[in-house]
Tab-separated table of C-alpha atoms in Angstrom:
chain	number	residue	atom	x	y	z
A	1	GLN	CA	-5.539	-8.718	-11.931
A	2	LEU	CA	-9.016	-8.907	-10.421
A	3	VAL	CA	-10.484	-6.306	-8.085
A	4	GLU	CA	-13.804	-6.866	-6.319
A	5	SER	CA	-16.051	-4.158	-4.950
A	6	GLY	CA	-19.589	-3.683	-3.701
A	7	GLY	CA	-19.505	-5.518	-0.399
A	8	GLY	CA	-20.931	-4.106	2.811
A	9	LEU	CA	-23.445	-4.469	5.605
A	10	VAL	CA	-26.992	-5.307	4.550
A	11	LEU	CA	-30.167	-6.252	6.372
A	12	PRO	CA	-31.599	-9.753	6.022
A	13	GLY	CA	-33.788	-9.817	2.945
A	14	GLY	CA	-31.796	-7.026	1.330
A	15	SER	CA	-29.781	-6.892	-1.873
A	16	LEU	CA	-26.230	-6.161	-2.961
A	17	ARG	CA	-24.441	-6.148	-6.290
A	18	LEU	CA	-20.808	-7.205	-6.332
A	19	SER	CA	-18.493	-6.211	-9.144
A	20	CYS	CA	-15.166	-7.622	-10.259
A	21	ALA	CA	-12.936	-5.551	-12.563
A	22	ALA	CA	-10.432	-7.500	-14.646
A	23	SER	CA	-7.220	-6.246	-16.177
A	24	GLY	CA	-4.045	-7.638	-17.674
A	25	PHE	CA	-5.650	-10.469	-19.615
A	26	THR	CA	-8.278	-11.049	-22.287
A	27	PHE	CA	-11.340	-11.208	-20.047
A	28	SER	CA	-13.668	-12.438	-22.777
A	29	SER	CA	-11.587	-15.593	-23.265
A	30	TYR	CA	-12.195	-17.067	-19.831
A	31	TRP	CA	-14.883	-18.662	-17.732
A	32	MET	CA	-15.236	-16.674	-14.527
A	33	THR	CA	-16.384	-17.761	-11.112
A	34	TRP	CA	-17.418	-16.498	-7.677
A	35	VAL	CA	-16.249	-18.264	-4.522
A	36	ARG	CA	-17.121	-17.309	-0.946
A	37	GLN	CA	-15.676	-17.973	2.471
A	38	ALA	CA	-17.712	-17.548	5.638
A	39	PRO	CA	-15.829	-16.271	8.696
A	40	GLY	CA	-13.463	-18.958	9.941
A	41	LYS	CA	-14.770	-21.481	7.428
A	42	GLY	CA	-13.650	-23.113	4.216
A	43	LEU	CA	-14.151	-22.169	0.586
A	44	GLU	CA	-17.488	-22.558	-1.193
A	45	TRP	CA	-18.001	-22.280	-4.939
A	46	VAL	CA	-20.994	-20.017	-5.654
A	47	ALA	CA	-21.410	-19.635	-9.425
A	48	ASN	CA	-19.633	-19.584	-12.748
A	49	ILE	CA	-20.268	-18.185	-16.201
A	50	HIS	CA	-19.121	-19.088	-19.693
A	51	GLN	CA	-16.970	-16.682	-21.732
A	52	GLU	CA	-20.026	-15.380	-23.618
A	53	GLY	CA	-22.493	-15.838	-20.786
A	54	SER	CA	-24.228	-18.678	-22.592
A	55	GLU	CA	-23.763	-21.159	-19.753
A	56	ILE	CA	-24.258	-20.401	-16.085
A	57	ARG	CA	-24.247	-22.599	-13.010
A	58	TYR	CA	-25.005	-22.004	-9.331
A	59	VAL	CA	-24.662	-23.824	-6.056
A	60	ASP	CA	-28.116	-24.904	-4.880
A	61	SER	CA	-28.118	-22.612	-1.836
A	62	VAL	CA	-28.124	-19.455	-3.989
A	63	LYS	CA	-30.293	-20.551	-6.913
A	64	GLY	CA	-33.172	-18.145	-7.469
A	65	ARG	CA	-31.556	-15.485	-5.271
A	66	PHE	CA	-28.183	-14.734	-6.904
A	67	THR	CA	-27.474	-13.859	-10.535
A	68	ILE	CA	-24.038	-13.961	-12.108
A	69	SER	CA	-23.417	-11.872	-15.206
A	70	ARG	CA	-20.600	-10.295	-17.172
A	71	ASP	CA	-19.916	-7.404	-19.489
A	72	ASN	CA	-17.003	-8.274	-21.726
A	73	ALA	CA	-16.871	-4.755	-23.163
A	74	LYS	CA	-16.214	-3.452	-19.656
A	75	ASN	CA	-14.017	-6.391	-18.564
A	76	SER	CA	-16.326	-6.861	-15.614
A	77	LEU	CA	-18.022	-9.672	-13.724
A	78	TYR	CA	-21.030	-9.179	-11.470
A	79	LEU	CA	-22.973	-10.982	-8.768
A	80	GLN	CA	-26.455	-9.671	-8.004
A	81	MET	CA	-27.477	-10.970	-4.593
A	82	ASN	CA	-31.126	-10.713	-3.518
A	83	SER	CA	-33.050	-12.023	-0.503
A	84	LEU	CA	-29.841	-12.132	1.489
A	85	ARG	CA	-29.636	-14.314	4.577
A	86	ALA	CA	-27.321	-14.375	7.569
A	87	GLU	CA	-25.663	-17.477	6.142
A	88	ASP	CA	-24.589	-15.477	3.071
A	89	THR	CA	-22.164	-13.533	5.275
A	90	ALA	CA	-18.724	-14.158	3.790
A	91	VAL	CA	-15.775	-12.822	1.881
A	92	TYR	CA	-16.651	-13.084	-1.798
A	93	TYR	CA	-13.859	-13.711	-4.276
A	94	CYS	CA	-13.986	-13.577	-8.028
A	95	ALA	CA	-11.603	-15.856	-9.867
A	96	ARG	CA	-10.565	-16.624	-13.411
A	97	TRP	CA	-11.043	-20.192	-14.537
A	98	SER	CA	-8.396	-21.864	-16.683
A	99	TRP	CA	-8.404	-25.566	-15.738
A	100	ALA	CA	-8.356	-24.246	-12.179
A	101	MET	CA	-9.052	-20.948	-10.485
A	102	ASP	CA	-5.717	-19.459	-11.417
A	103	VAL	CA	-6.219	-15.738	-10.763
A	104	TRP	CA	-8.076	-14.439	-7.707
A	105	GLY	CA	-9.169	-11.060	-6.473
A	106	GLN	CA	-8.514	-9.888	-2.926
A	107	GLY	CA	-12.154	-10.407	-1.943
A	108	THR	CA	-14.978	-8.178	-0.768
A	109	THR	CA	-16.801	-8.692	2.523
A	110	VAL	CA	-20.562	-9.103	2.704
A	111	THR	CA	-22.202	-8.995	6.128
A	112	VAL	CA	-25.900	-9.786	6.457
A	113	SER	CA	-27.136	-8.694	9.859
A	114	SER	CA	-29.839	-6.687	11.558
B	1	GLU	CA	-22.927	-33.562	-5.597
B	2	ILE	CA	-19.366	-34.816	-5.141
B	3	VAL	CA	-18.248	-34.545	-1.535
B	4	LEU	CA	-14.503	-34.108	-1.001
B	5	THR	CA	-13.116	-35.269	2.336
B	6	GLN	CA	-9.634	-34.087	3.268
B	7	SER	CA	-7.444	-35.709	5.871
B	8	PRO	CA	-5.984	-35.078	8.269
B	9	GLY	CA	-7.716	-31.938	9.496
B	10	THR	CA	-4.459	-30.641	10.931
B	11	LEU	CA	-0.900	-31.724	10.210
B	12	SER	CA	1.781	-30.688	12.699
B	13	LEU	CA	5.237	-30.867	11.160
B	14	SER	CA	8.645	-29.213	11.330
B	15	PRO	CA	10.392	-27.341	8.513
B	16	GLY	CA	12.240	-29.788	6.296
B	17	GLU	CA	9.752	-32.597	6.885
B	18	ARG	CA	7.543	-34.178	4.249
B	19	ALA	CA	3.815	-33.424	4.219
B	20	THR	CA	1.245	-35.778	2.717
B	21	LEU	CA	-2.319	-34.481	2.371
B	22	SER	CA	-5.222	-36.638	1.258
B	23	CYS	CA	-8.411	-35.773	-0.622
B	24	ARG	CA	-11.032	-38.464	-1.128
B	25	ALA	CA	-14.062	-37.985	-3.376
B	26	SER	CA	-17.492	-39.538	-2.847
B	27	GLN	CA	-17.531	-40.551	-6.532
B	28	ASN	CA	-15.154	-40.594	-9.462
B	29	ILE	CA	-13.988	-37.186	-10.604
B	30	ARG	CA	-14.418	-36.897	-14.358
B	31	ASN	CA	-11.103	-36.553	-16.176
B	32	ASN	CA	-9.400	-36.107	-12.794
B	33	TYR	CA	-10.396	-32.445	-12.779
B	34	LEU	CA	-9.011	-31.876	-9.303
B	35	ALA	CA	-7.021	-28.869	-8.134
B	36	TRP	CA	-5.134	-27.989	-4.964
B	37	TYR	CA	-5.010	-24.518	-3.429
B	38	GLN	CA	-2.978	-22.938	-0.647
B	39	GLN	CA	-4.435	-20.199	1.533
B	40	LYS	CA	-2.645	-18.110	4.121
B	41	PRO	CA	-4.475	-15.966	6.712
B	42	GLY	CA	-5.976	-12.816	5.239
B	43	GLN	CA	-5.063	-13.805	1.694
B	44	ALA	CA	-6.892	-15.169	-1.299
B	45	PRO	CA	-6.213	-18.793	-2.220
B	46	ARG	CA	-3.441	-19.631	-4.680
B	47	VAL	CA	-3.622	-22.559	-7.074
B	48	LEU	CA	-0.783	-25.082	-6.826
B	49	ILE	CA	-1.881	-28.091	-8.865
B	50	CYS	CA	-4.506	-28.645	-11.578
B	51	ASP	CA	-5.745	-31.808	-13.268
B	52	ALA	CA	-4.619	-33.782	-10.208
B	53	SER	CA	-0.919	-33.719	-11.017
B	54	SER	CA	0.006	-30.698	-13.164
B	55	ARG	CA	1.979	-28.136	-11.242
B	56	VAL	CA	0.981	-24.578	-12.123
B	57	THR	CA	3.647	-22.272	-13.541
B	58	GLY	CA	5.694	-20.671	-10.810
B	59	ILE	CA	4.932	-23.240	-8.127
B	60	PRO	CA	8.070	-24.789	-6.577
B	61	ASP	CA	8.766	-28.387	-7.500
B	62	ARG	CA	8.594	-29.472	-3.860
B	63	PHE	CA	4.805	-29.469	-4.426
B	64	SER	CA	3.447	-32.483	-6.286
B	65	GLY	CA	0.022	-33.947	-6.872
B	66	SER	CA	-0.990	-37.503	-7.596
B	67	GLY	CA	-3.986	-39.792	-7.732
B	68	SER	CA	-6.986	-40.519	-9.900
B	69	GLY	CA	-10.623	-41.492	-9.675
B	70	THR	CA	-11.554	-40.885	-6.056
B	71	ASP	CA	-8.231	-40.710	-4.213
B	72	PHE	CA	-5.829	-37.818	-4.541
B	73	THR	CA	-2.725	-36.671	-2.704
B	74	LEU	CA	-0.779	-33.443	-2.371
B	75	THR	CA	2.818	-33.935	-1.267
B	76	ILE	CA	5.192	-31.247	-0.086
B	77	SER	CA	8.591	-32.908	-0.177
B	78	ARG	CA	10.403	-30.614	2.256
B	79	LEU	CA	8.427	-28.009	4.136
B	80	GLU	CA	9.667	-24.461	3.936
B	81	PRO	CA	8.549	-21.838	6.522
B	82	GLU	CA	6.260	-20.218	3.931
B	83	ASP	CA	4.396	-23.501	3.332
B	84	PHE	CA	2.570	-23.468	6.654
B	85	ALA	CA	-0.974	-22.686	5.577
B	86	VAL	CA	-4.350	-24.253	4.846
B	87	TYR	CA	-4.688	-26.438	1.747
B	88	TYR	CA	-7.905	-27.167	-0.128
B	89	CYS	CA	-8.732	-29.633	-2.874
B	90	GLN	CA	-11.453	-28.718	-5.375
B	91	GLN	CA	-13.172	-30.646	-8.153
B	92	SER	CA	-14.585	-29.305	-11.395
B	93	GLY	CA	-15.517	-32.622	-12.960
B	94	SER	CA	-19.207	-32.132	-12.310
B	95	SER	CA	-21.523	-29.396	-11.159
B	96	PRO	CA	-21.780	-28.217	-8.482
B	97	TRP	CA	-18.065	-27.679	-8.149
B	98	THR	CA	-17.003	-28.479	-4.616
B	99	PHE	CA	-14.099	-27.917	-2.226
B	100	GLY	CA	-12.790	-30.101	0.539
B	101	GLN	CA	-12.966	-28.743	4.063
B	102	GLY	CA	-9.232	-28.039	4.156
B	103	THR	CA	-6.102	-29.340	5.849
B	104	LYS	CA	-4.133	-26.998	8.058
B	105	VAL	CA	-0.376	-27.540	7.994
B	106	GLU	CA	1.024	-26.032	11.167
B	107	ILE	CA	4.479	-25.739	12.658
B	108	LYS	CA	5.208	-28.385	15.235
């Protein structure tokens, strides 16, 4: 099971930190990923992270602004989001990667607006 | 970046009919690392197919995936009422990972 938290309303230029708590599986054995979905739009992959955090990738639109990280001791995944823009408004999902995104959280909503 | 183009945008069918959804990639997908997801309103996506044609555990056998290289297909052999949803293809053969724009399967 994956449970996201940390979403909310933030001003443009502001910051938020999303968390994803994992349970029911060996968290440290899996790549993890963040995916977002803007209102009424399709899915967009945001970032992923290797089991030990040694490899990280981002979509170009968030590079330099977002940071994905994990704490295997706490079975948790994070997404630090800085310099937020209106176009970052979306539901953010964390997902486990095992040849596909096979376990998803319920999502947390981020709204960037003045 | 690999662009995935799904067609049609909307598929209007009746329960019991066969649905054929297409996903075309702008370049070859390495090792056919292509997955299909189903999403219903207000819910997170659910994976159906990985590696282009491997049905995930627990997914009914009316769902099947096929294709390789740049052309992929999701087939639902006989639509059940719970199958009306939006379907996305997604590639993980190269970074950045990308999704198609989705195909909505609606009740006719």
